[in-house]
């Protein structure tokens, strides 16, 4: 029925389109001087029918369930619902719904069967009502659209302003979703800081979020010090960058200036494949290949290496970021005008000198922008560290030790049974806020640098 | 054919003054035969102009003279080009050293995103031409003076070269090219991105440069060729049609195509 309604909607819109198109054509053929092209008249009618009917369908579909449930619930025998809280009432409603769907357990009460019948009836009625209203709306809109067709009607402006409004709506949706996410983050963080003072969070050096959930439970008191967690993120990010920056830049410089077209045509796609590997696969690789290899290597040298080292996670994350940095640097180098390269070569500079003295410095703003974006990705990266880094926060910068990261802690804090009024759960939002702020600052820097660079070389 | 013969005798007479001698040069871009059997003798302390309609091969030939075409993968150059009697396409010749002897100025001013000083000092630096900072200062000043730019920039040598006006940028590029003391200066439409005043300044400069270098200039403007050059070569569809003294080419051309181009009937 819903599918039918949508088909009806499109059929109506297309009908409106042809109707107005024909009407406009007949005016033109009759010698009238149309303001807008005939196709704009059609387009105007199409949009005028499609949008209200579509909005109506969405509203109806999203509210019909709630309304039907409320109606059924009100019709339940008063002696059954009297004094019931919302929980048990929901259970009853769920049972009625499953009876209506044909799944019966045991022999339900008579009144439940009656309610299920009513539910089914209401659903059918609702569907028919929906189609009836839809038809009315479509017909009304077609009528209005058809009435407007005339030689002087500005159909192009009409259609354009509708499309304009649609585009405004789309961009506003994106903005509001962002504002919503930030607002919820800020709100929950604020609640967290009501329970744990902010200076303890920012300057604390112990992170032990396990706190007693029940009165009689034996657990640590709970300490929410950001520093050891953030230190872990920092250690892993630094290791990743130590790998990603030289390898990424080296490959970009080589591919951009020195590689033969044949070599480039092979290596570029391979790098792109590397960029397309899901991070969970990198996680496997870190846990199952790099970490054991590091352990074996450590043992031969007598080094104690933890099974979950920052090094393994950092190395793999670094390789994840190589294509990112490489493609950014390649773009930045390619964006340097060819005339600069020719100028240097014509002075008798070698290709290496041209690259090092002219192309690379000219491209450096773009490259720095790319590297900063890579850093913010490394900080926010979750899957690799969840799989390959540890869980316990330590105050250490030893890459061979097990460290944890902000993202790992957020994941573990929100997995399993959580109550949303304990500092343990709320601390995840505070951590999220920290991540958000750090990556925001880095991104602002990166975007500023990239923009400055564009101004110079356009 | 007749023209070539007279030209060769002339060149033979003037052999002491001969700088570049190109014989039978062909250039292919992939399948495209861009330059067909071009032979030219270019003299020292002379401004030689290459004129012709767009796509006639004049820039391509210019870029053969310092092997800039080597940087284009699909480009292939055949024939013989002698600089002071030695083949520049010989295996033993390093294009990097050749380009230090044959400088080039491009159509669009292309200063490096560095300071004015570093722009000029770049060539001498990479070729190790100076031994001390003061010597480098002298080279920079001399080059900027020769390029008629010194008075305008002497107080702001540390400012970026890209901050200069278009005409100043082009003169900066000329200063940069002559800082390595080349023997030949190639100019690829050096005034096409400039306004008339800057053009006049650059043209005046070209005339002065003639005392130190052999200058080869590609230009779209026939008036410019007539103003600045002593020798003119007319290219059409990849071939050298006519080459001779500028005054002869412009007043009494031998080939009907040259005459059509100069009088504005083709091109």
PDB file of N, CA and C in Angstrom, chain A residues 238-319:
ATOM      1  N   UNK A 238      51.950  10.113  17.133  1.00  0.00           N
ATOM      2  CA  UNK A 238      53.322  10.471  16.769  1.00  0.00           C
ATOM      3  C   UNK A 238      53.977   9.329  15.990  1.00  0.00           C
ATOM      4  N   UNK A 239      53.792   8.089  16.475  1.00  0.00           N
ATOM      5  CA  UNK A 239      54.377   6.947  15.754  1.00  0.00           C
ATOM      6  C   UNK A 239      53.806   6.878  14.338  1.00  0.00           C
ATOM      7  N   UNK A 240      52.480   7.046  14.237  1.00  0.00           N
ATOM      8  CA  UNK A 240      51.844   6.968  12.920  1.00  0.00           C
ATOM      9  C   UNK A 240      52.411   8.043  11.992  1.00  0.00           C
ATOM     10  N   UNK A 241      52.614   9.241  12.537  1.00  0.00           N
ATOM     11  CA  UNK A 241      53.107  10.335  11.691  1.00  0.00           C
ATOM     12  C   UNK A 241      54.561  10.115  11.291  1.00  0.00           C
ATOM     13  N   UNK A 242      55.355   9.529  12.221  1.00  0.00           N
ATOM     14  CA  UNK A 242      56.755   9.258  11.901  1.00  0.00           C
ATOM     15  C   UNK A 242      56.834   8.328  10.695  1.00  0.00           C
ATOM     16  N   UNK A 243      55.862   7.440  10.567  1.00  0.00           N
ATOM     17  CA  UNK A 243      55.848   6.540   9.411  1.00  0.00           C
ATOM     18  C   UNK A 243      55.197   7.215   8.212  1.00  0.00           C
ATOM     19  N   UNK A 244      54.045   7.848   8.458  1.00  0.00           N
ATOM     20  CA  UNK A 244      53.226   8.298   7.317  1.00  0.00           C
ATOM     21  C   UNK A 244      53.851   9.482   6.594  1.00  0.00           C
ATOM     22  N   UNK A 245      54.445  10.426   7.334  1.00  0.00           N
ATOM     23  CA  UNK A 245      54.936  11.634   6.657  1.00  0.00           C
ATOM     24  C   UNK A 245      56.090  11.328   5.701  1.00  0.00           C
ATOM     25  N   UNK A 246      57.170  10.668   6.158  1.00  0.00           N
ATOM     26  CA  UNK A 246      58.255  10.411   5.191  1.00  0.00           C
ATOM     27  C   UNK A 246      57.826   9.498   4.045  1.00  0.00           C
ATOM     28  N   UNK A 247      57.106   8.427   4.355  1.00  0.00           N
ATOM     29  CA  UNK A 247      56.727   7.496   3.289  1.00  0.00           C
ATOM     30  C   UNK A 247      55.762   8.175   2.323  1.00  0.00           C
ATOM     31  N   UNK A 248      54.785   8.882   2.885  1.00  0.00           N
ATOM     32  CA  UNK A 248      53.788   9.546   2.036  1.00  0.00           C
ATOM     33  C   UNK A 248      54.418  10.619   1.164  1.00  0.00           C
ATOM     34  N   UNK A 249      55.239  11.467   1.773  1.00  0.00           N
ATOM     35  CA  UNK A 249      55.858  12.551   0.998  1.00  0.00           C
ATOM     36  C   UNK A 249      56.827  11.990  -0.025  1.00  0.00           C
ATOM     37  N   UNK A 250      57.612  10.999   0.406  1.00  0.00           N
ATOM     38  CA  UNK A 250      58.572  10.391  -0.520  1.00  0.00           C
ATOM     39  C   UNK A 250      57.867   9.822  -1.731  1.00  0.00           C
ATOM     40  N   UNK A 251      56.795   9.086  -1.494  1.00  0.00           N
ATOM     41  CA  UNK A 251      56.111   8.472  -2.634  1.00  0.00           C
ATOM     42  C   UNK A 251      55.481   9.550  -3.508  1.00  0.00           C
ATOM     43  N   UNK A 252      54.956  10.607  -2.870  1.00  0.00           N
ATOM     44  CA  UNK A 252      54.331  11.669  -3.675  1.00  0.00           C
ATOM     45  C   UNK A 252      55.366  12.354  -4.552  1.00  0.00           C
ATOM     46  N   UNK A 253      56.519  12.686  -3.966  1.00  0.00           N
ATOM     47  CA  UNK A 253      57.554  13.375  -4.735  1.00  0.00           C
ATOM     48  C   UNK A 253      58.039  12.493  -5.877  1.00  0.00           C
ATOM     49  N   UNK A 254      58.257  11.226  -5.564  1.00  0.00           N
ATOM     50  CA  UNK A 254      58.748  10.324  -6.604  1.00  0.00           C
ATOM     51  C   UNK A 254      57.720  10.178  -7.723  1.00  0.00           C
ATOM     52  N   UNK A 255      56.463   9.922  -7.325  1.00  0.00           N
ATOM     53  CA  UNK A 255      55.438   9.709  -8.349  1.00  0.00           C
ATOM     54  C   UNK A 255      55.214  10.972  -9.166  1.00  0.00           C
ATOM     55  N   UNK A 256      55.315  12.110  -8.515  1.00  0.00           N
ATOM     56  CA  UNK A 256      54.998  13.354  -9.211  1.00  0.00           C
ATOM     57  C   UNK A 256      56.076  13.769 -10.201  1.00  0.00           C
ATOM     58  N   UNK A 257      57.333  13.556  -9.847  1.00  0.00           N
ATOM     59  CA  UNK A 257      58.387  14.151 -10.660  1.00  0.00           C
ATOM     60  C   UNK A 257      59.307  13.133 -11.330  1.00  0.00           C
ATOM     61  N   UNK A 258      59.574  12.030 -10.657  1.00  0.00           N
ATOM     62  CA  UNK A 258      60.650  11.173 -11.161  1.00  0.00           C
ATOM     63  C   UNK A 258      60.175   9.867 -11.796  1.00  0.00           C
ATOM     64  N   UNK A 259      58.992   9.388 -11.385  1.00  0.00           N
ATOM     65  CA  UNK A 259      58.584   8.066 -11.838  1.00  0.00           C
ATOM     66  C   UNK A 259      58.249   8.069 -13.320  1.00  0.00           C
ATOM     67  N   UNK A 260      58.510   6.946 -13.985  1.00  0.00           N
ATOM     68  CA  UNK A 260      58.106   6.814 -15.377  1.00  0.00           C
ATOM     69  C   UNK A 260      56.585   6.671 -15.394  1.00  0.00           C
ATOM     70  N   UNK A 261      55.956   7.085 -16.491  1.00  0.00           N
ATOM     71  CA  UNK A 261      54.488   6.982 -16.544  1.00  0.00           C
ATOM     72  C   UNK A 261      54.002   5.565 -16.258  1.00  0.00           C
ATOM     73  N   UNK A 262      54.799   4.569 -16.703  1.00  0.00           N
ATOM     74  CA  UNK A 262      54.394   3.185 -16.498  1.00  0.00           C
ATOM     75  C   UNK A 262      54.364   2.836 -15.018  1.00  0.00           C
ATOM     76  N   UNK A 263      55.439   3.214 -14.328  1.00  0.00           N
ATOM     77  CA  UNK A 263      55.528   2.932 -12.893  1.00  0.00           C
ATOM     78  C   UNK A 263      54.390   3.632 -12.158  1.00  0.00           C
ATOM     79  N   UNK A 264      54.179   4.890 -12.542  1.00  0.00           N
ATOM     80  CA  UNK A 264      53.129   5.678 -11.910  1.00  0.00           C
ATOM     81  C   UNK A 264      51.760   5.030 -12.118  1.00  0.00           C
ATOM     82  N   UNK A 265      51.547   4.514 -13.338  1.00  0.00           N
ATOM     83  CA  UNK A 265      50.238   3.939 -13.623  1.00  0.00           C
ATOM     84  C   UNK A 265      49.992   2.669 -12.822  1.00  0.00           C
ATOM     85  N   UNK A 266      51.058   2.065 -12.310  1.00  0.00           N
ATOM     86  CA  UNK A 266      50.866   0.883 -11.463  1.00  0.00           C
ATOM     87  C   UNK A 266      50.736   1.290  -9.998  1.00  0.00           C
ATOM     88  N   UNK A 267      51.617   2.181  -9.537  1.00  0.00           N
ATOM     89  CA  UNK A 267      51.687   2.471  -8.103  1.00  0.00           C
ATOM     90  C   UNK A 267      50.497   3.307  -7.630  1.00  0.00           C
ATOM     91  N   UNK A 268      50.068   4.257  -8.460  1.00  0.00           N
ATOM     92  CA  UNK A 268      48.942   5.120  -8.042  1.00  0.00           C
ATOM     93  C   UNK A 268      47.701   4.317  -7.681  1.00  0.00           C
ATOM     94  N   UNK A 269      47.251   3.415  -8.550  1.00  0.00           N
ATOM     95  CA  UNK A 269      46.068   2.634  -8.181  1.00  0.00           C
ATOM     96  C   UNK A 269      46.291   1.791  -6.928  1.00  0.00           C
ATOM     97  N   UNK A 270      47.513   1.270  -6.751  1.00  0.00           N
ATOM     98  CA  UNK A 270      47.767   0.457  -5.563  1.00  0.00           C
ATOM     99  C   UNK A 270      47.609   1.313  -4.298  1.00  0.00           C
ATOM    100  N   UNK A 271      48.127   2.544  -4.359  1.00  0.00           N
ATOM    101  CA  UNK A 271      47.965   3.455  -3.220  1.00  0.00           C
ATOM    102  C   UNK A 271      46.487   3.739  -2.967  1.00  0.00           C
ATOM    103  N   UNK A 272      45.738   3.865  -4.060  1.00  0.00           N
ATOM    104  CA  UNK A 272      44.317   4.135  -3.883  1.00  0.00           C
ATOM    105  C   UNK A 272      43.608   2.945  -3.256  1.00  0.00           C
ATOM    106  N   UNK A 273      44.043   1.736  -3.614  1.00  0.00           N
ATOM    107  CA  UNK A 273      43.471   0.547  -2.973  1.00  0.00           C
ATOM    108  C   UNK A 273      43.771   0.587  -1.478  1.00  0.00           C
ATOM    109  N   UNK A 274      44.988   0.961  -1.134  1.00  0.00           N
ATOM    110  CA  UNK A 274      45.373   1.049   0.276  1.00  0.00           C
ATOM    111  C   UNK A 274      44.451   2.018   1.019  1.00  0.00           C
ATOM    112  N   UNK A 275      44.065   3.101   0.332  1.00  0.00           N
ATOM    113  CA  UNK A 275      43.185   4.075   0.966  1.00  0.00           C
ATOM    114  C   UNK A 275      41.782   3.516   1.142  1.00  0.00           C
ATOM    115  N   UNK A 276      41.440   2.511   0.315  1.00  0.00           N
ATOM    116  CA  UNK A 276      40.089   1.979   0.388  1.00  0.00           C
ATOM    117  C   UNK A 276      39.926   0.821   1.345  1.00  0.00           C
ATOM    118  N   UNK A 277      41.030   0.352   1.952  1.00  0.00           N
ATOM    119  CA  UNK A 277      40.930  -0.793   2.872  1.00  0.00           C
ATOM    120  C   UNK A 277      40.194  -0.341   4.131  1.00  0.00           C
ATOM    121  N   UNK A 278      39.161  -1.079   4.569  1.00  0.00           N
ATOM    122  CA  UNK A 278      38.448  -0.689   5.784  1.00  0.00           C
ATOM    123  C   UNK A 278      39.384  -0.746   7.001  1.00  0.00           C
ATOM    124  N   UNK A 279      39.182   0.171   7.953  1.00  0.00           N
ATOM    125  CA  UNK A 279      40.125   0.248   9.068  1.00  0.00           C
ATOM    126  C   UNK A 279      40.099  -1.016   9.907  1.00  0.00           C
ATOM    127  N   UNK A 280      38.983  -1.731   9.898  1.00  0.00           N
ATOM    128  CA  UNK A 280      38.928  -2.958  10.708  1.00  0.00           C
ATOM    129  C   UNK A 280      39.918  -3.996  10.168  1.00  0.00           C
ATOM    130  N   UNK A 281      40.136  -3.943   8.841  1.00  0.00           N
ATOM    131  CA  UNK A 281      41.104  -4.874   8.250  1.00  0.00           C
ATOM    132  C   UNK A 281      42.529  -4.494   8.676  1.00  0.00           C
ATOM    133  N   UNK A 282      42.781  -3.166   8.739  1.00  0.00           N
ATOM    134  CA  UNK A 282      44.066  -2.721   9.276  1.00  0.00           C
ATOM    135  C   UNK A 282      44.230  -3.216  10.715  1.00  0.00           C
ATOM    136  N   UNK A 283      43.111  -3.215  11.439  1.00  0.00           N
ATOM    137  CA  UNK A 283      43.128  -3.698  12.821  1.00  0.00           C
ATOM    138  C   UNK A 283      43.578  -5.138  12.902  1.00  0.00           C
ATOM    139  N   UNK A 284      42.997  -5.998  12.080  1.00  0.00           N
ATOM    140  CA  UNK A 284      43.441  -7.413  11.975  1.00  0.00           C
ATOM    141  C   UNK A 284      44.941  -7.488  11.820  1.00  0.00           C
ATOM    142  N   UNK A 285      45.344  -6.733  10.790  1.00  0.00           N
ATOM    143  CA  UNK A 285      46.740  -6.778  10.383  1.00  0.00           C
ATOM    144  C   UNK A 285      47.625  -6.412  11.572  1.00  0.00           C
ATOM    145  N   UNK A 286      47.209  -5.394  12.331  1.00  0.00           N
ATOM    146  CA  UNK A 286      47.996  -4.961  13.486  1.00  0.00           C
ATOM    147  C   UNK A 286      48.041  -6.056  14.541  1.00  0.00           C
ATOM    148  N   UNK A 287      46.891  -6.648  14.834  1.00  0.00           N
ATOM    149  CA  UNK A 287      46.822  -7.625  15.928  1.00  0.00           C
ATOM    150  C   UNK A 287      47.496  -8.931  15.531  1.00  0.00           C
ATOM    151  N   UNK A 288      47.225  -9.390  14.320  1.00  0.00           N
ATOM    152  CA  UNK A 288      47.637 -10.748  13.953  1.00  0.00           C
ATOM    153  C   UNK A 288      48.999 -10.814  13.282  1.00  0.00           C
ATOM    154  N   UNK A 289      49.473  -9.722  12.728  1.00  0.00           N
ATOM    155  CA  UNK A 289      50.751  -9.775  12.014  1.00  0.00           C
ATOM    156  C   UNK A 289      51.829  -8.929  12.681  1.00  0.00           C
ATOM    157  N   UNK A 290      51.530  -7.648  12.811  1.00  0.00           N
ATOM    158  CA  UNK A 290      52.573  -6.740  13.304  1.00  0.00           C
ATOM    159  C   UNK A 290      52.896  -7.005  14.772  1.00  0.00           C
ATOM    160  N   UNK A 291      51.860  -7.118  15.618  1.00  0.00           N
ATOM    161  CA  UNK A 291      52.115  -7.290  17.050  1.00  0.00           C
ATOM    162  C   UNK A 291      52.921  -8.562  17.351  1.00  0.00           C
ATOM    163  N   UNK A 292      52.538  -9.743  16.816  1.00  0.00           N
ATOM    164  CA  UNK A 292      53.363 -10.945  17.068  1.00  0.00           C
ATOM    165  C   UNK A 292      54.776 -10.795  16.511  1.00  0.00           C
ATOM    166  N   UNK A 293      54.887 -10.169  15.331  1.00  0.00           N
ATOM    167  CA  UNK A 293      56.220  -9.992  14.752  1.00  0.00           C
ATOM    168  C   UNK A 293      57.087  -9.142  15.669  1.00  0.00           C
ATOM    169  N   UNK A 294      56.492  -8.073  16.225  1.00  0.00           N
ATOM    170  CA  UNK A 294      57.237  -7.214  17.142  1.00  0.00           C
ATOM    171  C   UNK A 294      57.667  -7.988  18.380  1.00  0.00           C
ATOM    172  N   UNK A 295      56.773  -8.843  18.870  1.00  0.00           N
ATOM    173  CA  UNK A 295      57.090  -9.614  20.081  1.00  0.00           C
ATOM    174  C   UNK A 295      58.271 -10.548  19.834  1.00  0.00           C
ATOM    175  N   UNK A 296      58.187 -11.240  18.690  1.00  0.00           N
ATOM    176  CA  UNK A 296      59.280 -12.167  18.351  1.00  0.00           C
ATOM    177  C   UNK A 296      60.590 -11.402  18.223  1.00  0.00           C
ATOM    178  N   UNK A 297      60.496 -10.271  17.526  1.00  0.00           N
ATOM    179  CA  UNK A 297      61.671  -9.445  17.338  1.00  0.00           C
ATOM    180  C   UNK A 297      62.220  -8.985  18.677  1.00  0.00           C
ATOM    181  N   UNK A 298      61.327  -8.581  19.588  1.00  0.00           N
ATOM    182  CA  UNK A 298      61.741  -8.120  20.911  1.00  0.00           C
ATOM    183  C   UNK A 298      62.395  -9.225  21.709  1.00  0.00           C
ATOM    184  N   UNK A 299      61.822 -10.418  21.601  1.00  0.00           N
ATOM    185  CA  UNK A 299      62.373 -11.531  22.381  1.00  0.00           C
ATOM    186  C   UNK A 299      63.799 -11.844  21.972  1.00  0.00           C
ATOM    187  N   UNK A 300      64.066 -11.785  20.673  1.00  0.00           N
ATOM    188  CA  UNK A 300      65.424 -12.109  20.232  1.00  0.00           C
ATOM    189  C   UNK A 300      66.435 -11.103  20.777  1.00  0.00           C
ATOM    190  N   UNK A 301      65.974  -9.897  21.076  1.00  0.00           N
ATOM    191  CA  UNK A 301      66.869  -8.894  21.636  1.00  0.00           C
ATOM    192  C   UNK A 301      66.721  -8.785  23.150  1.00  0.00           C
ATOM    193  N   UNK A 302      65.867  -9.635  23.707  1.00  0.00           N
ATOM    194  CA  UNK A 302      65.679  -9.591  25.133  1.00  0.00           C
ATOM    195  C   UNK A 302      64.861  -8.425  25.618  1.00  0.00           C
ATOM    196  N   UNK A 303      64.060  -7.846  24.713  1.00  0.00           N
ATOM    197  CA  UNK A 303      63.232  -6.710  25.111  1.00  0.00           C
ATOM    198  C   UNK A 303      61.855  -7.223  25.514  1.00  0.00           C
ATOM    199  N   UNK A 304      61.340  -6.764  26.635  1.00  0.00           N
ATOM    200  CA  UNK A 304      59.969  -7.144  26.979  1.00  0.00           C
ATOM    201  C   UNK A 304      58.977  -6.294  26.203  1.00  0.00           C
ATOM    202  N   UNK A 305      58.197  -6.913  25.351  1.00  0.00           N
ATOM    203  CA  UNK A 305      57.237  -6.148  24.564  1.00  0.00           C
ATOM    204  C   UNK A 305      55.830  -6.639  24.905  1.00  0.00           C
ATOM    205  N   UNK A 306      54.976  -5.715  25.239  1.00  0.00           N
ATOM    206  CA  UNK A 306      53.608  -6.073  25.602  1.00  0.00           C
ATOM    207  C   UNK A 306      52.879  -6.589  24.359  1.00  0.00           C
ATOM    208  N   UNK A 307      51.858  -7.421  24.565  1.00  0.00           N
ATOM    209  CA  UNK A 307      51.127  -7.932  23.403  1.00  0.00           C
ATOM    210  C   UNK A 307      50.379  -6.817  22.662  1.00  0.00           C
ATOM    211  N   UNK A 308      49.886  -5.836  23.405  1.00  0.00           N
ATOM    212  CA  UNK A 308      49.202  -4.723  22.748  1.00  0.00           C
ATOM    213  C   UNK A 308      50.077  -3.485  22.836  1.00  0.00           C
ATOM    214  N   UNK A 309      50.937  -3.306  21.847  1.00  0.00           N
ATOM    215  CA  UNK A 309      51.857  -2.178  21.971  1.00  0.00           C
ATOM    216  C   UNK A 309      51.340  -0.976  21.204  1.00  0.00           C
ATOM    217  N   UNK A 310      51.753   0.189  21.703  1.00  0.00           N
ATOM    218  CA  UNK A 310      51.463   1.405  20.962  1.00  0.00           C
ATOM    219  C   UNK A 310      52.145   1.354  19.609  1.00  0.00           C
ATOM    220  N   UNK A 311      53.314   0.689  19.566  1.00  0.00           N
ATOM    221  CA  UNK A 311      54.100   0.648  18.338  1.00  0.00           C
ATOM    222  C   UNK A 311      53.335  -0.041  17.208  1.00  0.00           C
ATOM    223  N   UNK A 312      52.744  -1.223  17.529  1.00  0.00           N
ATOM    224  CA  UNK A 312      52.036  -1.967  16.484  1.00  0.00           C
ATOM    225  C   UNK A 312      50.881  -1.138  15.942  1.00  0.00           C
ATOM    226  N   UNK A 313      50.088  -0.566  16.856  1.00  0.00           N
ATOM    227  CA  UNK A 313      48.946   0.235  16.412  1.00  0.00           C
ATOM    228  C   UNK A 313      49.418   1.441  15.611  1.00  0.00           C
ATOM    229  N   UNK A 314      50.504   2.075  16.111  1.00  0.00           N
ATOM    230  CA  UNK A 314      50.995   3.267  15.437  1.00  0.00           C
ATOM    231  C   UNK A 314      51.527   2.965  14.050  1.00  0.00           C
ATOM    232  N   UNK A 315      52.273   1.871  13.919  1.00  0.00           N
ATOM    233  CA  UNK A 315      52.827   1.510  12.605  1.00  0.00           C
ATOM    234  C   UNK A 315      51.709   1.304  11.597  1.00  0.00           C
ATOM    235  N   UNK A 316      50.723   0.526  11.995  1.00  0.00           N
ATOM    236  CA  UNK A 316      49.650   0.212  11.055  1.00  0.00           C
ATOM    237  C   UNK A 316      48.851   1.465  10.713  1.00  0.00           C
ATOM    238  N   UNK A 317      48.629   2.290  11.749  1.00  0.00           N
ATOM    239  CA  UNK A 317      47.906   3.531  11.471  1.00  0.00           C
ATOM    240  C   UNK A 317      48.700   4.414  10.516  1.00  0.00           C
ATOM    241  N   UNK A 318      50.020   4.400  10.699  1.00  0.00           N
ATOM    242  CA  UNK A 318      50.871   5.167   9.790  1.00  0.00           C
ATOM    243  C   UNK A 318      50.676   4.710   8.360  1.00  0.00           C
ATOM    244  N   UNK A 319      50.641   3.402   8.134  1.00  0.00           N
ATOM    245  CA  UNK A 319      50.464   2.920   6.768  1.00  0.00           C
ATOM    246  C   UNK A 319      49.080   3.235   6.236  1.00  0.00           C
TER     247      UNK A 319
END
